[in-house]
PDB file of C-alpha atoms in Angstrom:
ATOM      1  CA  MET A 601      49.946  33.439 -12.489  1.00  0.00           C
ATOM      2  CA  ARG A 602      50.242  37.277 -12.764  1.00  0.00           C
ATOM      3  CA  ILE A 603      49.885  38.625  -9.222  1.00  0.00           C
ATOM      4  CA  PHE A 604      49.760  42.289  -8.024  1.00  0.00           C
ATOM      5  CA  VAL A 605      50.453  42.840  -4.281  1.00  0.00           C
ATOM      6  CA  THR A 606      50.200  45.998  -2.241  1.00  0.00           C
ATOM      7  CA  GLY A 607      51.576  46.162   1.080  1.00  0.00           C
ATOM      8  CA  GLY A 608      54.176  43.621   0.206  1.00  0.00           C
ATOM      9  CA  THR A 609      56.787  44.855   2.657  1.00  0.00           C
ATOM     10  CA  GLY A 610      54.702  44.204   5.663  1.00  0.00           C
ATOM     11  CA  LEU A 611      54.720  40.949   7.889  1.00  0.00           C
ATOM     12  CA  ILE A 612      51.920  39.134   6.126  1.00  0.00           C
ATOM     13  CA  GLY A 613      52.515  40.729   2.760  1.00  0.00           C
ATOM     14  CA  SER A 614      56.295  39.759   2.556  1.00  0.00           C
ATOM     15  CA  ALA A 615      55.419  36.083   3.771  1.00  0.00           C
ATOM     16  CA  LEU A 616      52.904  36.024   1.125  1.00  0.00           C
ATOM     17  CA  VAL A 617      55.263  37.023  -1.630  1.00  0.00           C
ATOM     18  CA  ARG A 618      57.882  34.529  -0.396  1.00  0.00           C
ATOM     19  CA  ARG A 619      55.183  31.945  -0.925  1.00  0.00           C
ATOM     20  CA  LEU A 620      54.040  33.005  -4.246  1.00  0.00           C
ATOM     21  CA  ILE A 621      57.628  33.433  -5.610  1.00  0.00           C
ATOM     22  CA  ALA A 622      58.330  29.867  -4.311  1.00  0.00           C
ATOM     23  CA  GLU A 623      55.308  28.527  -6.355  1.00  0.00           C
ATOM     24  CA  GLY A 624      56.584  30.222  -9.477  1.00  0.00           C
ATOM     25  CA  ASP A 625      54.134  33.180  -9.833  1.00  0.00           C
ATOM     26  CA  ASP A 626      54.839  36.406 -11.598  1.00  0.00           C
ATOM     27  CA  VAL A 627      54.611  39.002  -8.777  1.00  0.00           C
ATOM     28  CA  THR A 628      54.626  42.826  -9.038  1.00  0.00           C
ATOM     29  CA  LEU A 629      54.778  44.897  -5.911  1.00  0.00           C
ATOM     30  CA  LEU A 630      53.504  48.434  -5.465  1.00  0.00           C
ATOM     31  CA  ILE A 631      56.222  49.938  -3.109  1.00  0.00           C
ATOM     32  CA  ARG A 632      56.148  53.429  -1.812  1.00  0.00           C
ATOM     33  CA  GLU A 633      59.323  55.512  -1.478  1.00  0.00           C
ATOM     34  CA  GLY A 634      61.170  54.834   1.625  1.00  0.00           C
ATOM     35  CA  ALA A 635      59.462  51.544   2.493  1.00  0.00           C
ATOM     36  CA  ASN A 636      61.437  49.234   4.583  1.00  0.00           C
ATOM     37  CA  ARG A 637      62.392  46.124   2.334  1.00  0.00           C
ATOM     38  CA  ILE A 638      64.112  44.278   4.900  1.00  0.00           C
ATOM     39  CA  ARG A 639      61.495  41.402   4.981  1.00  0.00           C
ATOM     40  CA  LEU A 640      62.091  41.013   1.170  1.00  0.00           C
ATOM     41  CA  ALA A 641      65.793  40.428   1.302  1.00  0.00           C
ATOM     42  CA  GLY A 642      66.999  37.980  -1.323  1.00  0.00           C
ATOM     43  CA  LEU A 643      63.904  38.238  -3.386  1.00  0.00           C
ATOM     44  CA  GLU A 644      64.873  41.453  -5.479  1.00  0.00           C
ATOM     45  CA  ALA A 645      65.814  39.719  -8.537  1.00  0.00           C
ATOM     46  CA  GLN A 646      62.556  37.557  -8.640  1.00  0.00           C
ATOM     47  CA  LEU A 647      60.219  40.416  -8.061  1.00  0.00           C
ATOM     48  CA  ARG A 648      58.789  43.316 -10.176  1.00  0.00           C
ATOM     49  CA  GLU A 649      58.429  46.466  -8.502  1.00  0.00           C
ATOM     50  CA  TYR A 650      56.367  49.644  -9.259  1.00  0.00           C
ATOM     51  CA  GLY A 651      57.266  52.666  -7.259  1.00  0.00           C
ATOM     52  CA  GLY A 652      54.220  54.325  -6.077  1.00  0.00           C
ATOM     53  CA  ASP A 653      51.967  55.154  -3.102  1.00  0.00           C
ATOM     54  CA  ILE A 654      48.598  53.504  -2.583  1.00  0.00           C
ATOM     55  CA  ARG A 655      47.268  57.072  -1.911  1.00  0.00           C
ATOM     56  CA  ASP A 656      48.205  58.120  -5.372  1.00  0.00           C
ATOM     57  CA  ASP A 657      45.295  57.123  -7.797  1.00  0.00           C
ATOM     58  CA  ALA A 658      47.419  57.855 -10.897  1.00  0.00           C
ATOM     59  CA  ALA A 659      50.259  55.788  -9.613  1.00  0.00           C
ATOM     60  CA  VAL A 660      47.844  52.956  -8.488  1.00  0.00           C
ATOM     61  CA  ALA A 661      46.054  53.002 -11.954  1.00  0.00           C
ATOM     62  CA  SER A 662      49.420  52.839 -13.902  1.00  0.00           C
ATOM     63  CA  ALA A 663      50.753  49.857 -11.687  1.00  0.00           C
ATOM     64  CA  VAL A 664      47.661  47.850 -12.283  1.00  0.00           C
ATOM     65  CA  ARG A 665      47.936  48.288 -16.076  1.00  0.00           C
ATOM     66  CA  GLN A 666      51.599  47.343 -16.165  1.00  0.00           C
ATOM     67  CA  ALA A 667      51.137  44.326 -13.933  1.00  0.00           C
ATOM     68  CA  ASN A 668      47.779  43.295 -15.890  1.00  0.00           C
ATOM     69  CA  PRO A 669      47.143  40.988 -12.834  1.00  0.00           C
ATOM     70  CA  GLU A 670      44.939  37.810 -12.662  1.00  0.00           C
ATOM     71  CA  VAL A 671      44.996  38.049  -8.832  1.00  0.00           C
ATOM     72  CA  VAL A 672      45.319  41.075  -6.622  1.00  0.00           C
ATOM     73  CA  PHE A 673      46.397  40.864  -2.882  1.00  0.00           C
ATOM     74  CA  HIS A 674      45.617  44.134  -1.070  1.00  0.00           C
ATOM     75  CA  LEU A 675      47.496  44.552   2.113  1.00  0.00           C
ATOM     76  CA  ALA A 676      48.473  48.182   2.126  1.00  0.00           C
ATOM     77  CA  SER A 677      47.505  49.668   5.532  1.00  0.00           C
ATOM     78  CA  THR A 678      48.882  51.677   8.453  1.00  0.00           C
ATOM     79  CA  PRO A 679      50.268  49.972  11.561  1.00  0.00           C
ATOM     80  CA  PHE A 680      48.000  49.459  14.514  1.00  0.00           C
ATOM     81  CA  ASN A 681      50.040  50.694  17.261  1.00  0.00           C
ATOM     82  CA  PRO A 682      52.017  53.849  16.696  1.00  0.00           C
ATOM     83  CA  PRO A 683      50.245  56.932  18.239  1.00  0.00           C
ATOM     84  CA  THR A 684      52.209  59.141  15.920  1.00  0.00           C
ATOM     85  CA  ILE A 685      50.206  58.051  13.027  1.00  0.00           C
ATOM     86  CA  SER A 686      47.552  60.603  12.378  1.00  0.00           C
ATOM     87  CA  SER A 687      43.964  60.004  11.568  1.00  0.00           C
ATOM     88  CA  GLN A 688      44.197  61.489   8.209  1.00  0.00           C
ATOM     89  CA  THR A 689      47.073  59.014   7.301  1.00  0.00           C
ATOM     90  CA  HIS A 690      44.779  56.099   8.428  1.00  0.00           C
ATOM     91  CA  LEU A 691      41.996  57.459   6.384  1.00  0.00           C
ATOM     92  CA  GLU A 692      44.108  58.381   3.266  1.00  0.00           C
ATOM     93  CA  THR A 693      45.958  54.888   3.318  1.00  0.00           C
ATOM     94  CA  ILE A 694      43.140  52.563   4.134  1.00  0.00           C
ATOM     95  CA  VAL A 695      39.881  54.240   2.710  1.00  0.00           C
ATOM     96  CA  GLN A 696      41.207  56.300  -0.163  1.00  0.00           C
ATOM     97  CA  GLY A 697      43.954  53.624  -0.837  1.00  0.00           C
ATOM     98  CA  THR A 698      41.207  50.957  -1.154  1.00  0.00           C
ATOM     99  CA  MET A 699      39.056  53.234  -3.315  1.00  0.00           C
ATOM    100  CA  ASN A 700      42.068  53.924  -5.630  1.00  0.00           C
ATOM    101  CA  LEU A 701      42.501  50.352  -6.212  1.00  0.00           C
ATOM    102  CA  VAL A 702      38.924  49.639  -6.814  1.00  0.00           C
ATOM    103  CA  GLU A 703      38.813  52.334  -9.317  1.00  0.00           C
ATOM    104  CA  ALA A 704      41.955  51.056 -11.142  1.00  0.00           C
ATOM    105  CA  LEU A 705      40.470  47.560 -11.291  1.00  0.00           C
ATOM    106  CA  LYS A 706      37.214  48.709 -12.928  1.00  0.00           C
ATOM    107  CA  GLY A 707      36.332  46.696 -15.937  1.00  0.00           C
ATOM    108  CA  ARG A 708      38.614  43.810 -15.035  1.00  0.00           C
ATOM    109  CA  LEU A 709      35.772  41.425 -14.001  1.00  0.00           C
ATOM    110  CA  ASN A 710      37.822  38.251 -13.969  1.00  0.00           C
ATOM    111  CA  VAL A 711      40.516  39.412 -11.593  1.00  0.00           C
ATOM    112  CA  ARG A 712      40.162  38.017  -8.012  1.00  0.00           C
ATOM    113  CA  VAL A 713      40.830  40.625  -5.295  1.00  0.00           C
ATOM    114  CA  VAL A 714      41.721  39.399  -1.836  1.00  0.00           C
ATOM    115  CA  ALA A 715      42.002  42.178   0.634  1.00  0.00           C
ATOM    116  CA  ALA A 716      43.301  42.221   4.205  1.00  0.00           C
ATOM    117  CA  GLY A 717      40.698  43.607   6.595  1.00  0.00           C
ATOM    118  CA  SER A 718      40.845  43.822  10.375  1.00  0.00           C
ATOM    119  CA  ALA A 719      39.021  42.759  13.464  1.00  0.00           C
ATOM    120  CA  ALA A 720      39.334  46.184  14.618  1.00  0.00           C
ATOM    121  CA  ALA A 721      36.461  47.059  12.430  1.00  0.00           C
ATOM    122  CA  TYR A 722      34.375  44.976  14.931  1.00  0.00           C
ATOM    123  CA  GLY A 723      35.307  46.670  18.181  1.00  0.00           C
ATOM    124  CA  SER A 724      34.898  44.418  21.108  1.00  0.00           C
ATOM    125  CA  GLY A 725      33.190  41.150  21.053  1.00  0.00           C
ATOM    126  CA  SER A 726      33.531  37.201  21.509  1.00  0.00           C
ATOM    127  CA  ARG A 727      32.979  34.624  18.675  1.00  0.00           C
ATOM    128  CA  LEU A 728      32.270  37.399  16.326  1.00  0.00           C
ATOM    129  CA  ARG A 729      30.660  36.396  12.937  1.00  0.00           C
ATOM    130  CA  GLU A 730      31.053  38.149   9.779  1.00  0.00           C
ATOM    131  CA  ASP A 731      27.546  39.754  10.043  1.00  0.00           C
ATOM    132  CA  ALA A 732      28.256  41.215  13.541  1.00  0.00           C
ATOM    133  CA  PRO A 733      27.657  45.083  13.590  1.00  0.00           C
ATOM    134  CA  LEU A 734      30.822  47.100  12.903  1.00  0.00           C
ATOM    135  CA  ARG A 735      31.327  49.095  15.909  1.00  0.00           C
ATOM    136  CA  PRO A 736      35.029  50.210  15.746  1.00  0.00           C
ATOM    137  CA  GLY A 737      36.685  52.053  18.775  1.00  0.00           C
ATOM    138  CA  THR A 738      39.639  53.414  16.928  1.00  0.00           C
ATOM    139  CA  VAL A 739      40.232  55.648  13.791  1.00  0.00           C
ATOM    140  CA  LEU A 740      42.062  52.732  12.157  1.00  0.00           C
ATOM    141  CA  GLY A 741      39.059  50.241  12.969  1.00  0.00           C
ATOM    142  CA  ALA A 742      36.716  52.827  11.488  1.00  0.00           C
ATOM    143  CA  ALA A 743      38.862  53.265   8.303  1.00  0.00           C
ATOM    144  CA  LYS A 744      39.055  49.258   7.922  1.00  0.00           C
ATOM    145  CA  ALA A 745      35.151  49.261   8.284  1.00  0.00           C
ATOM    146  CA  ALA A 746      34.941  51.837   5.588  1.00  0.00           C
ATOM    147  CA  ALA A 747      37.296  49.890   3.349  1.00  0.00           C
ATOM    148  CA  SER A 748      35.151  46.839   3.752  1.00  0.00           C
ATOM    149  CA  LEU A 749      32.113  48.648   2.736  1.00  0.00           C
ATOM    150  CA  ILE A 750      33.926  49.872  -0.342  1.00  0.00           C
ATOM    151  CA  LEU A 751      35.029  46.374  -1.265  1.00  0.00           C
ATOM    152  CA  GLN A 752      31.394  44.984  -0.966  1.00  0.00           C
ATOM    153  CA  MET A 753      30.149  48.139  -3.016  1.00  0.00           C
ATOM    154  CA  ALA A 754      32.864  47.204  -5.743  1.00  0.00           C
ATOM    155  CA  ALA A 755      31.496  43.645  -6.005  1.00  0.00           C
ATOM    156  CA  ARG A 756      27.799  44.905  -6.383  1.00  0.00           C
ATOM    157  CA  LEU A 757      28.283  48.115  -8.357  1.00  0.00           C
ATOM    158  CA  TYR A 758      31.471  47.106 -10.586  1.00  0.00           C
ATOM    159  CA  GLN A 759      31.123  43.407 -10.504  1.00  0.00           C
ATOM    160  CA  LEU A 760      34.577  43.113  -9.186  1.00  0.00           C
ATOM    161  CA  GLN A 761      35.615  39.735  -7.746  1.00  0.00           C
ATOM    162  CA  THR A 762      36.411  40.825  -4.155  1.00  0.00           C
ATOM    163  CA  ARG A 763      36.720  39.041  -1.033  1.00  0.00           C
ATOM    164  CA  GLU A 764      38.000  40.382   2.389  1.00  0.00           C
ATOM    165  CA  LEU A 765      39.820  38.471   5.088  1.00  0.00           C
ATOM    166  CA  ARG A 766      39.190  39.907   8.518  1.00  0.00           C
ATOM    167  CA  LEU A 767      42.350  39.300  10.426  1.00  0.00           C
ATOM    168  CA  PHE A 768      42.286  39.043  14.144  1.00  0.00           C
ATOM    169  CA  MET A 769      45.688  39.078  15.623  1.00  0.00           C
ATOM    170  CA  PRO A 770      48.466  37.466  13.330  1.00  0.00           C
ATOM    171  CA  TYR A 771      51.938  36.875  14.650  1.00  0.00           C
ATOM    172  CA  GLY A 772      55.095  35.237  13.691  1.00  0.00           C
ATOM    173  CA  PRO A 773      58.756  35.900  12.843  1.00  0.00           C
ATOM    174  CA  ALA A 774      59.731  39.228  11.713  1.00  0.00           C
ATOM    175  CA  GLU A 775      56.813  40.873  13.312  1.00  0.00           C
ATOM    176  CA  HIS A 776      57.446  44.659  14.394  1.00  0.00           C
ATOM    177  CA  PRO A 777      59.119  44.524  17.801  1.00  0.00           C
ATOM    178  CA  SER A 778      56.528  46.976  19.307  1.00  0.00           C
ATOM    179  CA  ARG A 779      53.788  44.327  19.021  1.00  0.00           C
ATOM    180  CA  LEU A 780      52.861  42.417  22.103  1.00  0.00           C
ATOM    181  CA  ILE A 781      54.444  39.000  21.281  1.00  0.00           C
ATOM    182  CA  PRO A 782      57.882  40.043  19.862  1.00  0.00           C
ATOM    183  CA  HIS A 783      58.114  42.804  22.421  1.00  0.00           C
ATOM    184  CA  THR A 784      57.718  40.169  25.136  1.00  0.00           C
ATOM    185  CA  ILE A 785      60.181  37.766  23.597  1.00  0.00           C
ATOM    186  CA  ALA A 786      62.839  40.570  22.854  1.00  0.00           C
ATOM    187  CA  SER A 787      62.498  42.045  26.317  1.00  0.00           C
ATOM    188  CA  ALA A 788      63.180  38.457  27.894  1.00  0.00           C
ATOM    189  CA  LEU A 789      66.188  37.879  25.568  1.00  0.00           C
ATOM    190  CA  GLU A 790      67.715  41.134  26.719  1.00  0.00           C
ATOM    191  CA  GLY A 791      66.877  40.778  30.310  1.00  0.00           C
ATOM    192  CA  ARG A 792      64.564  43.900  30.454  1.00  0.00           C
ATOM    193  CA  GLN A 793      61.564  44.345  32.687  1.00  0.00           C
ATOM    194  CA  ILE A 794      58.344  43.421  30.999  1.00  0.00           C
ATOM    195  CA  ARG A 795      55.975  46.003  32.422  1.00  0.00           C
ATOM    196  CA  MET A 796      52.200  45.216  31.492  1.00  0.00           C
ATOM    197  CA  THR A 797      48.594  45.892  32.450  1.00  0.00           C
ATOM    198  CA  GLU A 798      46.628  43.344  34.479  1.00  0.00           C
ATOM    199  CA  GLY A 799      46.489  41.624  30.984  1.00  0.00           C
ATOM    200  CA  ARG A 800      42.861  40.458  31.247  1.00  0.00           C
ATOM    201  CA  GLN A 801      42.124  41.707  27.774  1.00  0.00           C
ATOM    202  CA  GLN A 802      41.630  38.812  25.284  1.00  0.00           C
ATOM    203  CA  ARG A 803      43.087  38.504  21.812  1.00  0.00           C
ATOM    204  CA  ASP A 804      42.578  35.873  19.119  1.00  0.00           C
ATOM    205  CA  VAL A 805      46.033  35.044  17.944  1.00  0.00           C
ATOM    206  CA  VAL A 806      46.822  33.266  14.646  1.00  0.00           C
ATOM    207  CA  PHE A 807      50.138  32.255  13.198  1.00  0.00           C
ATOM    208  CA  LEU A 808      51.548  33.799  10.083  1.00  0.00           C
ATOM    209  CA  ASP A 809      51.769  30.731   7.984  1.00  0.00           C
ATOM    210  CA  ASP A 810      48.112  29.837   8.650  1.00  0.00           C
ATOM    211  CA  VAL A 811      47.147  33.640   7.517  1.00  0.00           C
ATOM    212  CA  VAL A 812      49.171  33.303   4.273  1.00  0.00           C
ATOM    213  CA  GLU A 813      47.405  30.007   3.503  1.00  0.00           C
ATOM    214  CA  ALA A 814      44.025  31.752   4.080  1.00  0.00           C
ATOM    215  CA  PHE A 815      44.931  34.424   1.401  1.00  0.00           C
ATOM    216  CA  CYS A 816      46.075  31.635  -1.028  1.00  0.00           C
ATOM    217  CA  LEU A 817      42.759  29.836  -0.578  1.00  0.00           C
ATOM    218  CA  ALA A 818      40.713  32.961  -0.879  1.00  0.00           C
ATOM    219  CA  ALA A 819      42.325  33.695  -4.384  1.00  0.00           C
ATOM    220  CA  THR A 820      41.480  30.221  -5.590  1.00  0.00           C
ATOM    221  CA  LYS A 821      38.242  28.991  -4.107  1.00  0.00           C
ATOM    222  CA  PRO A 822      35.070  29.913  -5.865  1.00  0.00           C
ATOM    223  CA  VAL A 823      33.320  32.097  -3.492  1.00  0.00           C
ATOM    224  CA  ALA A 824      30.879  34.848  -3.972  1.00  0.00           C
ATOM    225  CA  ALA A 825      31.988  38.251  -4.834  1.00  0.00           C
ATOM    226  CA  GLY A 826      31.966  40.587  -1.670  1.00  0.00           C
ATOM    227  CA  SER A 827      32.402  37.649   0.553  1.00  0.00           C
ATOM    228  CA  VAL A 828      33.977  38.323   3.936  1.00  0.00           C
ATOM    229  CA  PHE A 829      35.863  35.782   6.191  1.00  0.00           C
ATOM    230  CA  ASN A 830      37.190  35.840   9.687  1.00  0.00           C
ATOM    231  CA  ILE A 831      40.774  34.697  10.133  1.00  0.00           C
ATOM    232  CA  GLY A 832      41.679  33.769  13.739  1.00  0.00           C
ATOM    233  CA  SER A 833      42.048  30.946  15.917  1.00  0.00           C
ATOM    234  CA  GLY A 834      38.525  30.965  17.024  1.00  0.00           C
ATOM    235  CA  VAL A 835      39.643  31.332  20.674  1.00  0.00           C
ATOM    236  CA  GLY A 836      40.239  34.614  22.815  1.00  0.00           C
ATOM    237  CA  THR A 837      43.483  34.079  24.981  1.00  0.00           C
ATOM    238  CA  PRO A 838      44.108  36.619  27.645  1.00  0.00           C
ATOM    239  CA  VAL A 839      47.184  38.770  27.315  1.00  0.00           C
ATOM    240  CA  ARG A 840      48.520  37.686  30.726  1.00  0.00           C
ATOM    241  CA  THR A 841      48.110  33.901  29.590  1.00  0.00           C
ATOM    242  CA  LEU A 842      50.025  34.550  26.303  1.00  0.00           C
ATOM    243  CA  VAL A 843      52.977  36.310  28.194  1.00  0.00           C
ATOM    244  CA  ALA A 844      52.937  33.533  30.812  1.00  0.00           C
ATOM    245  CA  ARG A 845      53.225  30.985  27.943  1.00  0.00           C
ATOM    246  CA  ILE A 846      56.074  32.643  26.391  1.00  0.00           C
ATOM    247  CA  MET A 847      57.918  32.839  29.613  1.00  0.00           C
ATOM    248  CA  ASP A 848      57.419  29.038  30.055  1.00  0.00           C
ATOM    249  CA  LEU A 849      58.791  28.289  26.833  1.00  0.00           C
ATOM    250  CA  MET A 850      61.673  30.451  27.321  1.00  0.00           C
ATOM    251  CA  GLY A 851      62.554  29.191  30.863  1.00  0.00           C
ATOM    252  CA  HIS A 852      61.377  32.108  32.668  1.00  0.00           C
ATOM    253  CA  PRO A 853      64.393  34.450  32.178  1.00  0.00           C
ATOM    254  CA  VAL A 854      62.473  37.425  33.591  1.00  0.00           C
ATOM    255  CA  THR A 855      59.275  38.008  35.689  1.00  0.00           C
ATOM    256  CA  PRO A 856      56.549  40.065  34.169  1.00  0.00           C
ATOM    257  CA  LEU A 857      55.352  42.893  36.265  1.00  0.00           C
ATOM    258  CA  ILE A 858      51.697  42.364  35.936  1.00  0.00           C
ATOM    259  CA  GLY A 859      49.525  45.462  36.747  1.00  0.00           C
ATOM    260  CA  ALA A 860      52.534  47.959  36.494  1.00  0.00           C
ATOM    261  CA  LEU A 861      50.796  49.742  33.534  1.00  0.00           C
ATOM    262  CA  PRO A 862      47.028  51.031  33.648  1.00  0.00           C
ATOM    263  CA  THR A 863      44.536  49.558  31.067  1.00  0.00           C
ATOM    264  CA  ARG A 864      43.861  52.296  28.512  1.00  0.00           C
ATOM    265  CA  SER A 865      40.228  53.563  28.718  1.00  0.00           C
ATOM    266  CA  ASP A 866      39.614  52.528  24.942  1.00  0.00           C
ATOM    267  CA  GLU A 867      41.048  48.953  25.305  1.00  0.00           C
ATOM    268  CA  ILE A 868      39.209  46.299  23.647  1.00  0.00           C
ATOM    269  CA  MET A 869      38.751  43.652  26.334  1.00  0.00           C
ATOM    270  CA  GLU A 870      37.330  40.976  24.329  1.00  0.00           C
ATOM    271  CA  MET A 871      38.103  39.846  20.833  1.00  0.00           C
ATOM    272  CA  SER A 872      37.617  36.413  19.267  1.00  0.00           C
ATOM    273  CA  ALA A 873      36.351  35.263  15.946  1.00  0.00           C
ATOM    274  CA  ASP A 874      33.929  32.808  14.748  1.00  0.00           C
ATOM    275  CA  ILE A 875      35.759  30.958  11.845  1.00  0.00           C
ATOM    276  CA  SER A 876      32.929  28.741  10.728  1.00  0.00           C
ATOM    277  CA  ALA A 877      32.650  30.571   7.336  1.00  0.00           C
ATOM    278  CA  ALA A 878      36.315  30.199   6.460  1.00  0.00           C
ATOM    279  CA  LYS A 879      36.103  26.588   7.315  1.00  0.00           C
ATOM    280  CA  THR A 880      32.972  25.910   5.137  1.00  0.00           C
ATOM    281  CA  HIS A 881      33.855  28.111   2.137  1.00  0.00           C
ATOM    282  CA  LEU A 882      37.672  28.355   2.198  1.00  0.00           C
ATOM    283  CA  SER A 883      38.349  24.880   3.642  1.00  0.00           C
ATOM    284  CA  TRP A 884      40.446  26.773   6.017  1.00  0.00           C
ATOM    285  CA  GLU A 885      41.333  26.523   9.574  1.00  0.00           C
ATOM    286  CA  PRO A 886      44.630  27.086  11.531  1.00  0.00           C
ATOM    287  CA  ARG A 887      46.906  24.279  11.657  1.00  0.00           C
ATOM    288  CA  THR A 888      49.554  25.755  13.890  1.00  0.00           C
ATOM    289  CA  SER A 889      48.999  25.411  17.789  1.00  0.00           C
ATOM    290  CA  LEU A 890      49.872  28.330  20.009  1.00  0.00           C
ATOM    291  CA  ASP A 891      52.873  26.639  21.616  1.00  0.00           C
ATOM    292  CA  GLU A 892      54.226  25.627  17.980  1.00  0.00           C
ATOM    293  CA  GLY A 893      53.745  29.054  16.632  1.00  0.00           C
ATOM    294  CA  LEU A 894      55.248  30.673  19.742  1.00  0.00           C
ATOM    295  CA  ARG A 895      58.151  28.307  19.737  1.00  0.00           C
ATOM    296  CA  ARG A 896      58.960  29.058  16.018  1.00  0.00           C
ATOM    297  CA  THR A 897      58.609  32.869  16.988  1.00  0.00           C
ATOM    298  CA  ILE A 898      60.804  32.731  19.845  1.00  0.00           C
ATOM    299  CA  ALA A 899      63.360  30.625  17.857  1.00  0.00           C
ATOM    300  CA  TRP A 900      63.508  33.408  15.122  1.00  0.00           C
ATOM    301  CA  TRP A 901      64.077  36.045  17.770  1.00  0.00           C
ATOM    302  CA  MET A 902      66.667  34.132  19.293  1.00  0.00           C
ATOM    303  CA  GLU A 903      68.607  33.876  16.069  1.00  0.00           C
ATOM    304  CA  GLN A 904      68.419  37.548  15.509  1.00  0.00           C
ATOM    305  CA  HIS A 905      69.544  38.148  19.101  1.00  0.00           C
ATOM    306  CA  THR A 906      72.622  35.815  18.541  1.00  0.00           C
ATOM    307  CA  ALA A 907      73.522  37.465  15.220  1.00  0.00           C
ATOM    308  CA  ASP A 908      73.164  40.922  16.839  1.00  0.00           C
ATOM    309  CA  SER A 909      75.525  39.903  19.830  1.00  0.00           C
ATOM    310  CA  THR A 910      78.074  38.367  17.338  1.00  0.00           C
ATOM    311  CA  GLN A 911      78.216  41.499  15.272  1.00  0.00           C
ATOM    312  CA  GLN A 912      78.701  43.583  18.524  1.00  0.00           C
ATOM    313  CA  THR A 913      81.507  41.361  19.733  1.00  0.00           C
ATOM    314  CA  ALA A 914      83.124  41.515  16.140  1.00  0.00           C
ATOM    315  CA  HIS A 915      83.190  45.299  16.243  1.00  0.00           C
ATOM    316  CA  ARG A 916      84.518  45.889  19.636  1.00  0.00           C
TER     317      ARG A 916
END
């Protein structure tokens, strides 16, 4: 199958690309100049790459023409955490980028388009359904909400076969070390203090492999154009519980300093998904338990830590 992917160097995009390649698909990536390809290591000979930025409408249109896809996976986005990313960058990448892709796909009525949305579009809430009001509390969340509306507009006005997966908190091997779970694991491995808030904010975490499966199902199931599906575990877990469980699985190498940091005024305190729609229409639900997902993530970080230590020893 001919597949076009944006955001293929990210955590989810790269894992999805690996699966598509393993299944024998013909994969073309849109990759901007300077993008970090580390997660795609070893796949270079099996991929087609088109150099271009999702914010560049001409580049996106040209890439789509060359790829001539049957399926499009749209994961190009900005990271959630870094405060150095400007509001303009969020809006240009997420909103304008989505519009550029939609315009490039006009007339391709049989192409299935699966886009990565975000629970940030909802703001705070428990057991959120897809028809919950969009009340984002961040610029990124507002951008994701706008992109969601663009996708739904494209389904109605352009008759494009769009479907959006609203991701809650994916995690797994190779996640950026600034994120909660990898930061906690890496700090413990290095014996660094883990300074945190009271940790009462709840997050709905879902393992990477389960998220990739959701994308694959969304591309193949006969669902209505413009559909939206929440992808999470369906359970909100307090951050302090996540950190405590990681410490349990690692043998308590350090003691987290709970309450050492203030809780941000704009912190989302509750976030969990109702995943009934994904179960019903995609035949999807997470298969990986929290403990299994954390064990696999810890094992990956331990391998990286061992490799780094070996390299440092060799260069002494």
